[in-house]
Amino acid sequence: MYETRYMSIFAAVMTGKGTGAISTIQIFGDSAGAVIKKVFKPAGTKPLKFEAGEILLGTIYDGAEVIDQVTIGCEGTDTFAINCHGNPLIVEMIMQLLRRHGAALLSAEQMLKKLLMAQKSAGSIAVEAKLTQAKAKTLQGTKIIAKQNDAGLTKKARGWLERIDEISLDTIKAEAIEILQKSRIANLIIYGCTAVLTGPPNSGKSTLLNCMAGRQKAIVTDIKGTTRDWVEATCRIDPLSLTLIDTAGLDEESARPESTVENAAQKKTAEILEQADIVLLVLDASRPIEELDDQITNRL
């Protein structure tokens, strides 16, 4: 096998994992054009030229072997987007071909960061905002991120610098603390949050999860302790994207030395509760609240 080394070239799959109609592979670097010329043959008889905005139709070859028919978008003299068929095997073959021609393989996030940093006008906050925007789980989250560059943290930081001689450190500290407090809420809107359903056995946790998810994700029976492994489902309650987790019922009586499975379920429930953003305590309305085990409430 051949292997060529260039000074600087990177490749990344920019579309999601799995089978799809089309996958996009981004190539970036001062030698990107040279590599494209080695692996790509355009359709027709026109000579291969790279002009910004041009879309090229042709075939990717590995030597004499045809890999796939593709289109290549020329985003600049050093930036190209290969649009190939979405079969993961084809995508992997193209990526390995580019690697053998000297490309360093990156994740989509790493590639996006390199592309943004290459823009001289992009500040660190703008770069971080663009990277975060790709991960936002809600429309409201993308709007929050979009504001950061022009009217959010960037604007606030510029204001501090412009008034550095007349503003006190206490004022800056107070404003920074306020931003941090708001950012905790913003993070939940942007990235989504985890809501754990917990409570005594047979209190209706699985029924509530199925209702909120809009479909049956958890098995529901009248038998105590039906749920032992945790069950996840996703739902949207504006402005949040919630990951709901149905856990084994908190039951001190089940945590007996001889009950290995129950002990493991109780331990896992405790671990999930520690990591939750929101804990929803589900109780049976037919049972007086006074009868709720103090040991259960103390664990929440």
Short mmCIF file of C-alpha atoms in Angstrom, two decimals:
data_model
loop_
_atom_site.label_atom_id
_atom_site.label_comp_id
_atom_site.label_asym_id
_atom_site.label_seq_id
_atom_site.Cartn_x
_atom_site.Cartn_y
_atom_site.Cartn_z
CA MET A 1 0.00 0.00 0.00
CA TYR A 2 1.10 3.55 -0.69
CA GLU A 3 1.16 6.36 1.83
CA THR A 4 1.79 10.02 1.09
CA ARG A 5 2.56 12.69 3.69
CA TYR A 6 1.62 16.34 3.29
CA MET A 7 2.31 19.25 5.57
CA SER A 8 -1.23 19.92 6.75
CA ILE A 9 -4.45 18.18 5.77
CA PHE A 10 -7.41 17.02 7.84
CA ALA A 11 -10.53 14.98 7.11
CA ALA A 12 -13.70 14.38 9.12
CA VAL A 13 -17.14 12.86 8.64
CA MET A 14 -19.50 15.75 9.32
CA THR A 15 -22.78 13.81 9.20
CA GLY A 16 -24.16 11.56 11.93
CA LYS A 17 -23.19 7.94 12.41
CA GLY A 18 -25.24 5.19 10.81
CA THR A 19 -26.73 4.56 7.40
CA GLY A 20 -28.16 7.54 5.54
CA ALA A 21 -28.85 8.69 2.00
CA ILE A 22 -25.81 10.97 1.89
CA SER A 23 -22.73 11.46 4.05
CA THR A 24 -20.46 14.49 3.97
CA ILE A 25 -16.71 14.30 4.46
CA GLN A 26 -14.92 17.60 5.03
CA ILE A 27 -11.31 18.01 3.86
CA PHE A 28 -9.29 20.99 4.98
CA GLY A 29 -5.66 22.01 4.69
CA ASP A 30 -3.05 23.54 2.44
CA SER A 31 -2.62 20.21 0.60
CA ALA A 32 -6.32 19.33 0.37
CA GLY A 33 -6.52 20.17 -3.33
CA ALA A 34 -3.50 17.99 -4.13
CA VAL A 35 -5.11 15.01 -2.42
CA ILE A 36 -8.44 15.56 -4.18
CA LYS A 37 -6.63 15.46 -7.52
CA LYS A 38 -5.09 12.10 -6.61
CA VAL A 39 -8.33 10.33 -5.63
CA PHE A 40 -11.03 12.10 -7.68
CA LYS A 41 -11.77 11.96 -11.40
CA PRO A 42 -14.37 14.47 -12.65
CA ALA A 43 -17.13 13.47 -15.04
CA GLY A 44 -16.74 14.78 -18.59
CA THR A 45 -13.62 16.04 -20.29
CA LYS A 46 -13.15 19.44 -18.65
CA PRO A 47 -9.91 19.88 -16.69
CA LEU A 48 -10.23 19.79 -12.92
CA LYS A 49 -10.35 23.31 -11.45
CA PHE A 50 -11.04 24.36 -7.89
CA GLU A 51 -13.03 27.57 -7.66
CA ALA A 52 -14.98 28.71 -4.62
CA GLY A 53 -18.66 27.86 -5.01
CA GLU A 54 -18.01 25.22 -7.68
CA ILE A 55 -19.69 21.80 -7.37
CA LEU A 56 -17.87 18.94 -9.08
CA LEU A 57 -19.42 15.62 -10.13
CA GLY A 58 -17.22 12.58 -10.51
CA THR A 59 -15.83 9.39 -9.01
CA ILE A 60 -13.54 8.57 -6.08
CA TYR A 61 -10.91 5.97 -6.98
CA ASP A 62 -8.51 3.91 -4.91
CA GLY A 63 -5.95 3.27 -7.60
CA ALA A 64 -7.96 1.60 -10.37
CA GLU A 65 -10.79 0.57 -8.03
CA VAL A 66 -13.99 2.61 -8.04
CA ILE A 67 -15.17 3.50 -4.53
CA ASP A 68 -18.15 5.79 -5.14
CA GLN A 69 -19.68 8.44 -7.35
CA VAL A 70 -19.66 11.72 -5.47
CA THR A 71 -20.09 15.45 -5.67
CA ILE A 72 -17.41 17.72 -4.24
CA GLY A 73 -18.22 21.21 -3.07
CA CYS A 74 -15.33 23.66 -3.35
CA GLU A 75 -15.59 25.99 -0.37
CA GLY A 76 -12.18 27.54 -1.02
CA THR A 77 -8.73 26.64 -2.26
CA ASP A 78 -8.09 24.56 0.86
CA THR A 79 -11.57 23.43 1.93
CA PHE A 80 -13.71 20.78 0.24
CA ALA A 81 -16.86 18.80 1.07
CA ILE A 82 -17.17 15.31 -0.41
CA ASN A 83 -20.81 14.21 -0.60
CA CYS A 84 -20.91 10.44 -0.99
CA HIS A 85 -23.49 7.71 -0.51
CA GLY A 86 -24.32 7.22 3.15
CA ASN A 87 -23.36 3.55 3.47
CA PRO A 88 -20.94 3.44 6.45
CA LEU A 89 -18.68 1.02 4.54
CA ILE A 90 -18.26 3.51 1.68
CA VAL A 91 -17.64 6.36 4.11
CA GLU A 92 -14.98 4.33 5.92
CA MET A 93 -13.26 3.38 2.64
CA ILE A 94 -13.01 7.04 1.61
CA MET A 95 -11.74 8.09 5.03
CA GLN A 96 -9.04 5.42 5.02
CA LEU A 97 -8.07 6.39 1.46
CA LEU A 98 -7.63 9.99 2.59
CA ARG A 99 -5.63 8.82 5.60
CA ARG A 100 -3.24 6.88 3.35
CA HIS A 101 -2.75 10.08 1.36
CA GLY A 102 -1.65 11.89 4.49
CA ALA A 103 -4.86 13.26 6.02
CA ALA A 104 -5.20 13.29 9.79
CA LEU A 105 -8.66 11.97 10.68
CA LEU A 106 -10.66 14.17 13.04
CA SER A 107 -14.05 14.15 14.68
CA ALA A 108 -16.70 16.53 13.32
CA GLU A 109 -16.24 18.78 16.36
CA GLN A 110 -12.46 18.91 15.92
CA MET A 111 -12.86 19.78 12.24
CA LEU A 112 -15.40 22.51 12.95
CA LYS A 113 -13.04 24.02 15.50
CA LYS A 114 -10.17 24.06 12.99
CA LEU A 115 -12.36 25.68 10.34
CA LEU A 116 -13.54 28.35 12.77
CA MET A 117 -10.07 29.06 14.13
CA ALA A 118 -8.87 29.53 10.55
CA GLN A 119 -11.21 32.51 10.31
CA LYS A 120 -9.11 35.38 11.62
CA SER A 121 -12.18 37.33 12.68
CA ALA A 122 -13.50 34.54 14.91
CA GLY A 123 -12.90 35.15 18.61
CA SER A 124 -12.72 32.40 21.20
CA ILE A 125 -16.29 33.00 22.40
CA ALA A 126 -17.60 32.88 18.81
CA VAL A 127 -15.75 29.60 18.20
CA GLU A 128 -17.12 28.05 21.37
CA ALA A 129 -20.64 29.22 20.50
CA LYS A 130 -20.46 27.61 17.05
CA LEU A 131 -19.19 24.34 18.52
CA THR A 132 -21.91 24.33 21.15
CA GLN A 133 -24.63 25.14 18.63
CA ALA A 134 -24.04 21.81 16.90
CA LYS A 135 -24.89 20.03 20.17
CA ALA A 136 -28.00 21.99 21.13
CA LYS A 137 -31.03 19.76 21.70
CA THR A 138 -33.72 22.43 21.51
CA LEU A 139 -34.58 25.38 19.29
CA GLN A 140 -34.50 27.64 22.33
CA GLY A 141 -30.99 26.37 23.02
CA THR A 142 -29.76 27.37 19.57
CA LYS A 143 -31.25 30.85 20.07
CA ILE A 144 -29.43 31.26 23.38
CA ILE A 145 -26.14 30.29 21.75
CA ALA A 146 -26.70 32.58 18.76
CA LYS A 147 -27.03 35.55 21.11
CA GLN A 148 -23.68 34.91 22.78
CA ASN A 149 -21.54 36.31 19.99
CA ASP A 150 -23.39 39.58 19.36
CA ALA A 151 -25.45 40.28 22.45
CA GLY A 152 -24.38 37.85 25.14
CA LEU A 153 -21.10 37.19 26.89
CA THR A 154 -19.04 38.88 24.16
CA LYS A 155 -20.96 42.13 24.56
CA LYS A 156 -20.66 41.97 28.34
CA ALA A 157 -16.91 41.31 28.18
CA ARG A 158 -16.41 44.20 25.77
CA GLY A 159 -18.33 46.44 28.13
CA TRP A 160 -16.03 45.51 31.01
CA LEU A 161 -12.96 46.29 28.92
CA GLU A 162 -14.35 49.62 27.71
CA ARG A 163 -15.12 50.69 31.30
CA ILE A 164 -12.07 49.11 32.91
CA ASP A 165 -10.91 52.44 34.39
CA GLU A 166 -14.27 53.38 35.86
CA ILE A 167 -15.86 50.07 36.89
CA SER A 168 -15.02 48.36 40.17
CA LEU A 169 -13.94 44.76 40.50
CA ASP A 170 -16.89 44.17 42.84
CA THR A 171 -19.28 45.22 40.07
CA ILE A 172 -17.60 42.92 37.56
CA LYS A 173 -17.68 40.08 40.10
CA ALA A 174 -21.40 40.60 40.80
CA GLU A 175 -22.23 40.66 37.09
CA ALA A 176 -20.08 37.56 36.48
CA ILE A 177 -21.87 35.66 39.26
CA GLU A 178 -25.22 36.60 37.72
CA ILE A 179 -24.03 35.29 34.34
CA LEU A 180 -22.92 32.00 35.93
CA GLN A 181 -26.29 31.56 37.62
CA LYS A 182 -28.12 32.12 34.35
CA SER A 183 -25.69 29.83 32.53
CA ARG A 184 -26.71 26.87 34.70
CA ILE A 185 -30.29 27.26 33.49
CA ALA A 186 -29.10 27.88 29.92
CA ASN A 187 -27.05 24.66 29.99
CA LEU A 188 -30.16 22.64 30.82
CA ILE A 189 -32.01 24.24 27.90
CA ILE A 190 -29.09 23.76 25.49
CA TYR A 191 -27.92 20.27 26.39
CA GLY A 192 -31.12 18.88 27.88
CA CYS A 193 -31.53 17.55 31.39
CA THR A 194 -32.02 14.24 33.14
CA ALA A 195 -35.19 13.72 35.16
CA VAL A 196 -35.20 10.63 37.37
CA LEU A 197 -38.51 9.11 38.45
CA THR A 198 -38.16 7.58 41.88
CA GLY A 199 -40.27 6.54 44.83
CA PRO A 200 -41.61 3.42 46.53
CA PRO A 201 -42.28 0.27 44.48
CA ASN A 202 -45.60 0.21 42.60
CA SER A 203 -46.19 3.94 43.00
CA GLY A 204 -46.73 4.54 39.26
CA LYS A 205 -43.26 5.53 38.05
CA SER A 206 -43.35 3.35 34.94
CA THR A 207 -46.89 4.47 34.09
CA LEU A 208 -45.83 8.12 34.37
CA LEU A 209 -42.77 7.54 32.16
CA ASN A 210 -44.89 5.87 29.46
CA CYS A 211 -47.39 8.73 29.62
CA MET A 212 -44.73 11.44 29.33
CA ALA A 213 -42.88 9.58 26.55
CA GLY A 214 -46.10 9.06 24.59
CA ARG A 215 -45.41 5.35 24.11
CA GLN A 216 -44.79 2.23 26.18
CA LYS A 217 -41.14 2.14 27.17
CA ALA A 218 -41.47 0.48 30.56
CA ILE A 219 -43.37 -2.67 31.54
CA VAL A 220 -46.26 -1.96 33.91
CA THR A 221 -47.72 -4.62 36.24
CA ASP A 222 -49.24 -4.81 39.71
CA ILE A 223 -46.29 -6.90 40.88
CA LYS A 224 -43.98 -5.14 43.31
CA GLY A 225 -40.46 -4.64 41.93
CA THR A 226 -41.29 -5.13 38.22
CA THR A 227 -38.71 -2.50 37.26
CA ARG A 228 -35.19 -3.59 38.15
CA ASP A 229 -33.10 -2.24 35.27
CA TRP A 230 -33.50 1.47 34.59
CA VAL A 231 -35.49 2.50 31.50
CA GLU A 232 -34.87 5.70 29.52
CA ALA A 233 -37.17 7.76 27.32
CA THR A 234 -36.94 11.25 25.84
CA CYS A 235 -39.64 13.89 25.73
CA ARG A 236 -39.87 17.64 25.22
CA ILE A 237 -41.43 20.02 27.69
CA ASP A 238 -40.59 23.46 26.36
CA PRO A 239 -38.01 24.79 26.70
CA LEU A 240 -36.41 21.54 27.90
CA SER A 241 -35.46 18.25 26.30
CA LEU A 242 -35.91 15.73 29.10
CA THR A 243 -34.24 12.35 29.39
CA LEU A 244 -36.60 10.47 31.69
CA ILE A 245 -35.22 7.57 33.70
CA ASP A 246 -37.49 5.06 35.40
CA THR A 247 -35.66 3.41 38.29
CA ALA A 248 -36.24 0.47 40.58
CA GLY A 249 -38.47 1.49 43.48
CA LEU A 250 -36.71 2.67 46.62
CA ASP A 251 -37.43 -0.15 49.02
CA GLU A 252 -35.35 -0.68 52.13
CA GLU A 253 -37.04 -4.04 52.76
CA SER A 254 -35.75 -5.36 49.42
CA ALA A 255 -32.14 -4.54 50.27
CA ARG A 256 -31.46 -7.82 52.05
CA PRO A 257 -28.05 -9.55 52.03
CA GLU A 258 -29.49 -12.62 50.31
CA SER A 259 -31.21 -10.57 47.57
CA THR A 260 -28.30 -9.92 45.19
CA VAL A 261 -30.43 -8.70 42.27
CA GLU A 262 -32.49 -6.35 44.44
CA ASN A 263 -29.36 -4.98 46.12
CA ALA A 264 -27.81 -4.26 42.72
CA ALA A 265 -31.00 -2.51 41.56
CA GLN A 266 -31.12 -0.36 44.71
CA LYS A 267 -27.44 0.56 44.34
CA LYS A 268 -27.92 1.56 40.70
CA THR A 269 -30.94 3.68 41.61
CA ALA A 270 -28.85 5.53 44.20
CA GLU A 271 -26.11 6.18 41.61
CA ILE A 272 -28.59 7.54 39.06
CA LEU A 273 -30.15 9.83 41.67
CA GLU A 274 -26.74 11.36 42.37
CA GLN A 275 -26.34 12.33 38.70
CA ALA A 276 -29.87 13.64 38.11
CA ASP A 277 -30.66 17.25 37.22
CA ILE A 278 -34.25 16.79 38.39
CA VAL A 279 -35.69 14.18 40.76
CA LEU A 280 -39.42 13.47 40.55
CA LEU A 281 -40.72 11.68 43.63
CA VAL A 282 -43.72 9.58 42.56
CA LEU A 283 -46.15 8.55 45.31
CA ASP A 284 -49.28 6.43 45.42
CA ALA A 285 -52.16 8.82 46.19
CA SER A 286 -54.03 6.02 47.97
CA ARG A 287 -51.27 5.69 50.54
CA PRO A 288 -51.09 8.30 53.33
CA ILE A 289 -47.98 10.45 53.03
CA GLU A 290 -47.25 9.79 56.70
CA GLU A 291 -46.56 6.15 55.85
CA LEU A 292 -43.72 7.04 53.51
CA ASP A 293 -40.55 5.50 54.88
CA ASP A 294 -38.25 8.14 56.38
CA GLN A 295 -35.29 6.22 54.99
CA ILE A 296 -36.63 6.77 51.47
CA THR A 297 -37.14 10.52 51.84
CA ASN A 298 -33.72 10.88 53.45
CA ARG A 299 -32.09 9.43 50.32
CA LEU A 300 -33.54 12.13 48.06
#
